[in-house]
Short mmCIF file of C-alpha atoms in Angstrom, two decimals:
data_model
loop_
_atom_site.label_atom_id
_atom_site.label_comp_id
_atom_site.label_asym_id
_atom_site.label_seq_id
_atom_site.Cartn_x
_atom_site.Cartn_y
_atom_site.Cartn_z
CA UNK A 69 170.43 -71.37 -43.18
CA UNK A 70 168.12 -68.42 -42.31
CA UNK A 71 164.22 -68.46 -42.21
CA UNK A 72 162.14 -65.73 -42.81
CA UNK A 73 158.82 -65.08 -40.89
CA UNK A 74 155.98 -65.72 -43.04
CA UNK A 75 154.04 -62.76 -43.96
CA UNK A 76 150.63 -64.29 -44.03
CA UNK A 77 151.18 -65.38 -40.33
CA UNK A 78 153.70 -63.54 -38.69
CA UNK A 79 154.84 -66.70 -37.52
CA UNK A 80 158.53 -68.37 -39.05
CA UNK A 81 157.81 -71.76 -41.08
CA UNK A 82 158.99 -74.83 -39.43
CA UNK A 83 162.54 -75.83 -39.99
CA UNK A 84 162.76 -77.32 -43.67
CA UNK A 85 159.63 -76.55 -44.67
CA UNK A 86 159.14 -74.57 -47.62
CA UNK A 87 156.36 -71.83 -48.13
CA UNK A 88 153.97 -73.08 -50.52
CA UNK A 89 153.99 -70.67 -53.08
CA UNK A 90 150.49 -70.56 -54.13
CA UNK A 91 149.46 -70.25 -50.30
CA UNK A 92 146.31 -68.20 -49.56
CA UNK A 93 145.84 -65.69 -47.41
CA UNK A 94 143.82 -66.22 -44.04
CA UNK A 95 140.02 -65.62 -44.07
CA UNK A 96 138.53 -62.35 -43.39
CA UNK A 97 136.48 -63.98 -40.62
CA UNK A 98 139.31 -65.72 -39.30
CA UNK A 99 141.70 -62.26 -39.04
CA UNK A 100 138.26 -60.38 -37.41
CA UNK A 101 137.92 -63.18 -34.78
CA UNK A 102 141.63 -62.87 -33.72
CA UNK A 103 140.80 -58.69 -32.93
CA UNK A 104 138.49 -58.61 -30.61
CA UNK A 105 137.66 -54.96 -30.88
CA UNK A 106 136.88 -54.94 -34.61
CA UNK A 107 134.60 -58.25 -33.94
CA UNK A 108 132.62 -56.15 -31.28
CA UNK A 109 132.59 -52.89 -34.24
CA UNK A 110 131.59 -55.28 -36.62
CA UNK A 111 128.88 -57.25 -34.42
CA UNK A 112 127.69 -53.43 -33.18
CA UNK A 113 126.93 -52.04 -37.13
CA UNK A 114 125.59 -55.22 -38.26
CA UNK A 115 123.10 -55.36 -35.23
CA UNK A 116 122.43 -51.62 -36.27
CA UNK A 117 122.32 -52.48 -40.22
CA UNK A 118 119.74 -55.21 -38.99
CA UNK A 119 117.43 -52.43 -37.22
CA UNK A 120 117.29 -50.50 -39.60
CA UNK A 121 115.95 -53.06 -42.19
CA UNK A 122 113.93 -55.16 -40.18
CA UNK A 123 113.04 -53.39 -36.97
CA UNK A 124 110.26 -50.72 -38.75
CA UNK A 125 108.30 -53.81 -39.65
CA UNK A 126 108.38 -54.98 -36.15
CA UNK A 127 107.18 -51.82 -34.17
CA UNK A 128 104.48 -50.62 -36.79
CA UNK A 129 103.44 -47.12 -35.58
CA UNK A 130 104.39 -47.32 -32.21
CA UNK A 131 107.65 -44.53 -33.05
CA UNK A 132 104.53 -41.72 -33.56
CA UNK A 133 101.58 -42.93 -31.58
CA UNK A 134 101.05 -40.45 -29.03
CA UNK A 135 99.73 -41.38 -25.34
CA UNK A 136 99.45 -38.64 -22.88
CA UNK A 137 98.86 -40.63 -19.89
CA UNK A 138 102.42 -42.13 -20.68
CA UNK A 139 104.45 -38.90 -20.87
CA UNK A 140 107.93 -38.79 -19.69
CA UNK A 141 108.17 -42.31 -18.33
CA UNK A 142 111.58 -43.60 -16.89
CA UNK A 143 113.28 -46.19 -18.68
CA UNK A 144 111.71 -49.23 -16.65
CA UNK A 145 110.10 -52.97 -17.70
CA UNK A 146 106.91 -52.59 -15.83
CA UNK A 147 105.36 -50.86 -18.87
CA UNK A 148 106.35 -53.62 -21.06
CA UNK A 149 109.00 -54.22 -24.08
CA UNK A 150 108.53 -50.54 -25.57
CA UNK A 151 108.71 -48.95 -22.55
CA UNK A 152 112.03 -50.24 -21.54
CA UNK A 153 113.74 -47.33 -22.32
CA UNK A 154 111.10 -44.89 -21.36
CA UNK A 155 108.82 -42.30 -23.14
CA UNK A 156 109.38 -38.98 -24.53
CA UNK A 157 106.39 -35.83 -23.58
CA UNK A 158 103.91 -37.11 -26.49
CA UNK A 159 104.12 -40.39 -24.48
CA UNK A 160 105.84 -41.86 -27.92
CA UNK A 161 108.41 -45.22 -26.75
CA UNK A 162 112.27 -43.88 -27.24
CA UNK A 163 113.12 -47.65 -27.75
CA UNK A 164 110.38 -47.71 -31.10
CA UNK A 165 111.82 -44.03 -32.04
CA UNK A 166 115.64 -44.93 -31.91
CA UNK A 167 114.35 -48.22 -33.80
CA UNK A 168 112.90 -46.01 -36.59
CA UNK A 169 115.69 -42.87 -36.46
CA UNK A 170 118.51 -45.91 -37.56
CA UNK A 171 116.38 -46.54 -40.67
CA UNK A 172 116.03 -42.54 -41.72
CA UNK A 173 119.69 -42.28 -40.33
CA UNK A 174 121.09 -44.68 -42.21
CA UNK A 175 118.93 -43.78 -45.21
CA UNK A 176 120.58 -40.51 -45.38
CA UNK A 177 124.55 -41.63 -44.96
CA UNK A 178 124.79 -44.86 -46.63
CA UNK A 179 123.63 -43.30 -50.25
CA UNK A 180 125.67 -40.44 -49.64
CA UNK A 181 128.56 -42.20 -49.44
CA UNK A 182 128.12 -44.40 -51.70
CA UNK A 183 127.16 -41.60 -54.63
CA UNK A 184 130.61 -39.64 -53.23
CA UNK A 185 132.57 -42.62 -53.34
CA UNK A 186 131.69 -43.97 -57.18
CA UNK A 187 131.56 -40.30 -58.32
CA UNK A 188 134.53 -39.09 -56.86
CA UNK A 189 136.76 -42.12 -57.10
CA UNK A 190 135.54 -42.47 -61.46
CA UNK A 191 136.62 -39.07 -61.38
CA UNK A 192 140.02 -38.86 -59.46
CA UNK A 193 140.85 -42.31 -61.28
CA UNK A 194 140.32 -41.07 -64.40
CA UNK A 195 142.22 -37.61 -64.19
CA UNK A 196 145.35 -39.06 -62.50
CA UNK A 197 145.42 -41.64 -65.32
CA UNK A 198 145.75 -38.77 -67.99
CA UNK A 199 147.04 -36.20 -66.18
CA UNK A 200 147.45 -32.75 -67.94
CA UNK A 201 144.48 -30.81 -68.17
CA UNK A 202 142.00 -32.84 -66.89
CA UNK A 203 143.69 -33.85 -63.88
CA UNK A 204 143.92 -29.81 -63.22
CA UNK A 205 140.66 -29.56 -64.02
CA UNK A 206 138.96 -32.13 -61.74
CA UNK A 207 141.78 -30.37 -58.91
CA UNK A 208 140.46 -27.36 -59.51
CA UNK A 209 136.83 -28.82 -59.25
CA UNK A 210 137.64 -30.05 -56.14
CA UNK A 211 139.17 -27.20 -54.72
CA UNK A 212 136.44 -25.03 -55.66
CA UNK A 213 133.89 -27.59 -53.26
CA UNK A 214 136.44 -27.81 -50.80
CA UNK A 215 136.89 -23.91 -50.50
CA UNK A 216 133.16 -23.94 -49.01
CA UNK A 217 132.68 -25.15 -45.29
CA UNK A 218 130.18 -28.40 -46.23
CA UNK A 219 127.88 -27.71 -43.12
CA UNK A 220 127.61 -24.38 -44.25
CA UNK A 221 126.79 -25.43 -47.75
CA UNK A 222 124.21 -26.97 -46.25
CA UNK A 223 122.95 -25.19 -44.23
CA UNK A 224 122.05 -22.59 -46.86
CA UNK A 225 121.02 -24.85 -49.45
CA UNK A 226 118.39 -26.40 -46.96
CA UNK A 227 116.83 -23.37 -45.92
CA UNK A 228 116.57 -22.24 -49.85
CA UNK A 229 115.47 -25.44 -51.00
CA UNK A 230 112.89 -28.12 -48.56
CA UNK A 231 114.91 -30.10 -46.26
CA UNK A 232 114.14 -33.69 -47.39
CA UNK A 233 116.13 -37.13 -47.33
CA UNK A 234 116.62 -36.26 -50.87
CA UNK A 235 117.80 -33.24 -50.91
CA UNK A 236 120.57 -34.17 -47.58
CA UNK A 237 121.65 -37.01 -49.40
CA UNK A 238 122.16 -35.07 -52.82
CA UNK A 239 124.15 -32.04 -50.42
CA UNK A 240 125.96 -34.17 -48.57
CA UNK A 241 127.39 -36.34 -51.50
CA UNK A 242 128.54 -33.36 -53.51
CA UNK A 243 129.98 -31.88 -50.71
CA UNK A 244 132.14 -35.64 -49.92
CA UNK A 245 133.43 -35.82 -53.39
CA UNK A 246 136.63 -34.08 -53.17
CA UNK A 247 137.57 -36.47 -50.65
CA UNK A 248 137.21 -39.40 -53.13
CA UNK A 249 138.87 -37.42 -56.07
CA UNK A 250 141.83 -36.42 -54.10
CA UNK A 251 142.52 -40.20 -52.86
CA UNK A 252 141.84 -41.71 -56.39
CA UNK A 253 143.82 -39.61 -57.99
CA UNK A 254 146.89 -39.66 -56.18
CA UNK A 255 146.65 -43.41 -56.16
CA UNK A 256 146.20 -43.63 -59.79
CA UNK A 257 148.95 -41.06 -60.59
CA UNK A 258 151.10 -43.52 -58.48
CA UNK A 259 150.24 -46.77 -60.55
CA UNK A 260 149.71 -45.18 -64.25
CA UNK A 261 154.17 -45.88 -64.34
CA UNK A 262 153.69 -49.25 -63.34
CA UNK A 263 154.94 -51.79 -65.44
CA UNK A 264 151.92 -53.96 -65.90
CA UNK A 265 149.81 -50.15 -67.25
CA UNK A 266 152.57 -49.92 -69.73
CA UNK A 267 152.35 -53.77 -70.81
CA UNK A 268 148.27 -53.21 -71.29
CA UNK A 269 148.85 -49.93 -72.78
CA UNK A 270 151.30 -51.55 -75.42
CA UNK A 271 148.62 -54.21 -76.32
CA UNK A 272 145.99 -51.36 -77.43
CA UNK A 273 143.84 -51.54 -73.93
CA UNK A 274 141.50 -48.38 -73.81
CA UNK A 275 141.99 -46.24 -70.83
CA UNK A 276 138.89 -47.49 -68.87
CA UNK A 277 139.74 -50.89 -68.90
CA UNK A 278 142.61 -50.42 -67.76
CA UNK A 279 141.27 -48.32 -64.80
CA UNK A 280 138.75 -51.08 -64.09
CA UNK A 281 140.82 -53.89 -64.23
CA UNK A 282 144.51 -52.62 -62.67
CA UNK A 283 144.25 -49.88 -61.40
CA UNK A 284 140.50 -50.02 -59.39
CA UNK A 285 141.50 -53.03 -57.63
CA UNK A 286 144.87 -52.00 -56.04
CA UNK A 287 143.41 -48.44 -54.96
CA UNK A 288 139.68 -50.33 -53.97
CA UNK A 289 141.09 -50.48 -50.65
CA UNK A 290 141.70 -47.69 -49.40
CA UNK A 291 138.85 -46.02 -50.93
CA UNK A 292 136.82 -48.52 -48.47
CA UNK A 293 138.68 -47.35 -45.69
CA UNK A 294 138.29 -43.61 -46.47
CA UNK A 295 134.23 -44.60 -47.04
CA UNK A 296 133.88 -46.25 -43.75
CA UNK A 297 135.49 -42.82 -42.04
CA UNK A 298 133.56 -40.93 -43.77
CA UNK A 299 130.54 -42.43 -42.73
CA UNK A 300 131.43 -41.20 -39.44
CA UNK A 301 131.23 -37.52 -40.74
CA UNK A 302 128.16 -37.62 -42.63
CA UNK A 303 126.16 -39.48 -40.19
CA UNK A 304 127.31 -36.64 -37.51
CA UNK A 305 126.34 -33.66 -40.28
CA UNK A 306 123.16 -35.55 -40.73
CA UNK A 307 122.54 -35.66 -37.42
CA UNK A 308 123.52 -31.93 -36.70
CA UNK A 309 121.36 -30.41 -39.94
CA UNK A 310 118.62 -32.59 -37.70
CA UNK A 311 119.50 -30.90 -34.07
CA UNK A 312 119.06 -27.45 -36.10
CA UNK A 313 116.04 -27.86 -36.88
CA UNK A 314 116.98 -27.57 -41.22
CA UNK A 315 117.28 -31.80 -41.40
CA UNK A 316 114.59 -34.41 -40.82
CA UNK A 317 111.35 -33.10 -39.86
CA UNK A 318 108.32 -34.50 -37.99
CA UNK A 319 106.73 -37.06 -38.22
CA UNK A 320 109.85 -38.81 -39.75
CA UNK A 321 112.42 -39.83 -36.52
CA UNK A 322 116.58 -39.14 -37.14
CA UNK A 323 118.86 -39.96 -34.08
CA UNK A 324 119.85 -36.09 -34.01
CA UNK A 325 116.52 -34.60 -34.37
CA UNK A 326 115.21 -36.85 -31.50
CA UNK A 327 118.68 -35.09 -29.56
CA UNK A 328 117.04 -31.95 -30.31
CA UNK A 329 113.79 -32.68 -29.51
CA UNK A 330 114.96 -33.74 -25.87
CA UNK A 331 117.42 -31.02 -24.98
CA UNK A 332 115.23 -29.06 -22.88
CA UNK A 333 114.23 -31.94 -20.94
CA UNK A 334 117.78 -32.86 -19.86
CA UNK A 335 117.22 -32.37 -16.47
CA UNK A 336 113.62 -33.91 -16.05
CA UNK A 337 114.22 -36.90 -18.46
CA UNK A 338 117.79 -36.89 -20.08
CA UNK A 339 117.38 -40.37 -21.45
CA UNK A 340 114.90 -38.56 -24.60
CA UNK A 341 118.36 -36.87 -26.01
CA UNK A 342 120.55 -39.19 -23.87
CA UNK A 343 119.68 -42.19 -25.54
CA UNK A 344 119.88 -41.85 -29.34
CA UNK A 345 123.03 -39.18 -28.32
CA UNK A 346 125.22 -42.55 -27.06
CA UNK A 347 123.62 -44.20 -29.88
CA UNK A 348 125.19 -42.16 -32.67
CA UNK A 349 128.81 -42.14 -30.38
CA UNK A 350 128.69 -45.88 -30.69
CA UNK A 351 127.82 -46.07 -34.54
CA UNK A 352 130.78 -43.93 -35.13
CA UNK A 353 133.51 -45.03 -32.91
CA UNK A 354 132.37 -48.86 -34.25
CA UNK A 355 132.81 -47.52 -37.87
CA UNK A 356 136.00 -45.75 -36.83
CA UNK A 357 137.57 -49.52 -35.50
CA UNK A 358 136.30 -51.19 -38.16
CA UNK A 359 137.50 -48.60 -41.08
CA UNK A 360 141.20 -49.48 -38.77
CA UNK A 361 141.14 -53.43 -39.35
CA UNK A 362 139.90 -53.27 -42.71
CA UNK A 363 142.73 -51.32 -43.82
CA UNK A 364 144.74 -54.13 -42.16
CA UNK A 365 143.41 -56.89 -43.86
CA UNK A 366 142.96 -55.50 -47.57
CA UNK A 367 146.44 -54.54 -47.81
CA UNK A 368 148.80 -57.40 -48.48
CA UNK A 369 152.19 -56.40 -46.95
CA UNK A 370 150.21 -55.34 -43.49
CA UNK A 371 147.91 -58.02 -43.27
CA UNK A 372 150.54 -60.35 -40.94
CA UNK A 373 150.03 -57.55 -38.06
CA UNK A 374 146.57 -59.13 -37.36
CA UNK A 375 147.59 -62.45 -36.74
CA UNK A 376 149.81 -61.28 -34.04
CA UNK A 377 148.45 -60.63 -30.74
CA UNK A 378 147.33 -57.09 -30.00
CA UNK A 379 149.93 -56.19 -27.78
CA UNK A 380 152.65 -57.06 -30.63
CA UNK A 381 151.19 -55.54 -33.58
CA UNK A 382 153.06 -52.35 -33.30
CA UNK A 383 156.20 -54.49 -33.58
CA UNK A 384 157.84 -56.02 -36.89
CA UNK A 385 158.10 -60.19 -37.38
CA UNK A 386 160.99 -61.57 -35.82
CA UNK A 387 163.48 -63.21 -38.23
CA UNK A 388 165.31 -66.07 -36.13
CA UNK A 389 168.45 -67.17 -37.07
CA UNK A 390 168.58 -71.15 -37.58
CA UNK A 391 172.07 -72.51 -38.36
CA UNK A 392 172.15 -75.68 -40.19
#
């Protein structure tokens, strides 16, 4: 008798025991505690997430109030909570500015991405399901953004227009739809010639439904995992439209305007663009893990690997041999 490893576990089922065949598959939390690295990426952007929404209510005006007497004070605890991680030349705390530049920040990438994402995946979804014409067209469409460097875009657009949270959020989601389209729309070419499109298509379902209901929720995945590296980029463009001086302006605090704001001081106090600098590397390497084990666990036939321990996960379940 042979015994297969269980796919849910990694692990082969005891000797005559059966599978139960309505057997669910481990909890999320359970599969992030077991990787130790995506628990730290998680724990990292929900501490960061938490900033963000809570963190301007706890620090008032402290991010903009100016003291002169303060300027370009060390990172130290003998001039209290907000001065632990020093002052920039206004005298203004870094600790209450980083604080504050995770709210704008993340004000700026998290719509983006989210308007790229349900714009560009409706559309991709929609022309790989029909094909013809309109899936040249929306290629075409996204060729025709693609063809144009997206900083550059930017850049331009920005100096024309006011540079606002609006208008970097509206720019940078345009500019991330092709990304979106592509990815839907391969996916849905790939599943419009599955069996269970053809048995909904024979009962008279309309095209969206069917989208919504079979085809979103097999390609939902990896649209999340595309999202979550994406993130990544426009975070980093926000941040360098900031350093340029055509992003956030003053008063309002971004991570990469407070980089450029302390690049000249480097060598008197380097922990002004230091600081929110290593802040924006650890944002985007934890978004880059996470993006990793969420890939992991949303897709069924991969989702074994992160039961295993970390040094085996490269490897395929082992299928002993048990004679009878």
């Amino acid at each position: 008798m042979t015994t297969t490893a269980d796919p849910a576990t990694g692990s082969a089922p005891p000797e005559g025991a059966a599978a139960p065949p309505g057997a669910r598959p481990p909890r999320w939390w359970r599969l992030l505690g077991r990787d130790w690295a995506a628990a730290v990426a998680a724990t990292v952007l929900g501490a960061v997430l938490l900033v963000a929404l809570l963190g301007p209510l706890l620090i008032g005006d402290r991010a903009v109030r100016q003291n002169l007497d303060a300027s370009l004070r060390p990172p130290s605890l003998d001039h209290g909570f907000f001065g632990l991680l020093g002052t920039d030349v206004l005298g203004r705390s870094v600790l209450a500015r980083l604080v504050e530049g995770a709210g704008t920040t993340l004000s700026v990438a998290v719509p983006a991405v989210l308007c790229s994402l349900v714009v560009g995946s409706a559309l991709g979804m929609w022309a790989g399901f029909h094909g013809g014409i309109r899936e040249s067209l929306a290629m075409r469409l996204a060729d025709a953004i693609l063809s144009f460097p997206s900083l550059l875009i930017a850049v331009v657009v920005l100096y024309v227009f006011a540079p606002s949270v609006g208008n970097l959020v509206a720019i940078l989601a345009v500019a991330r739809i092709p990304v979106y389209l592509r990815t839907a729309r391969a996916e849905s070419t790939e599943l419009r010639s599955r069996l269970f499109v053809d048995a909904a298509r024979t009962f008279g379902t309309a095209s969206w439904p069917i989208i919504y209901r079979h085809i979103l929720p097999i390609a939902l995945p990896t649209l999340l995992t595309v999202a979550t590296l994406d993130f990544c980029f426009v975070m980093l463009t926000e941040s360098s439209l900031s350093f340029l001086g055509i992003g956030i302006q003053p008063p309002e605090v971004s991570w990469g305007l407070m980089v450029a704001q302390g690049r000249q001081y480097l060598q008197t106090a380097w922990w002004i663009a230091v600081l929110p600098g290593v802040a924006i590397m650890l944002v985007t390497v934890s978004a880059t893990v996470l993006a990793a084990w969420v890939r992991l666990a949303t897709d069924p036939a991969q989702r074994w690997r992160l039961t295993l321990p970390r040094k085996r996960r490269g490897t395929r379940p082992v299928t002993p041999e048990v004679t009878a």
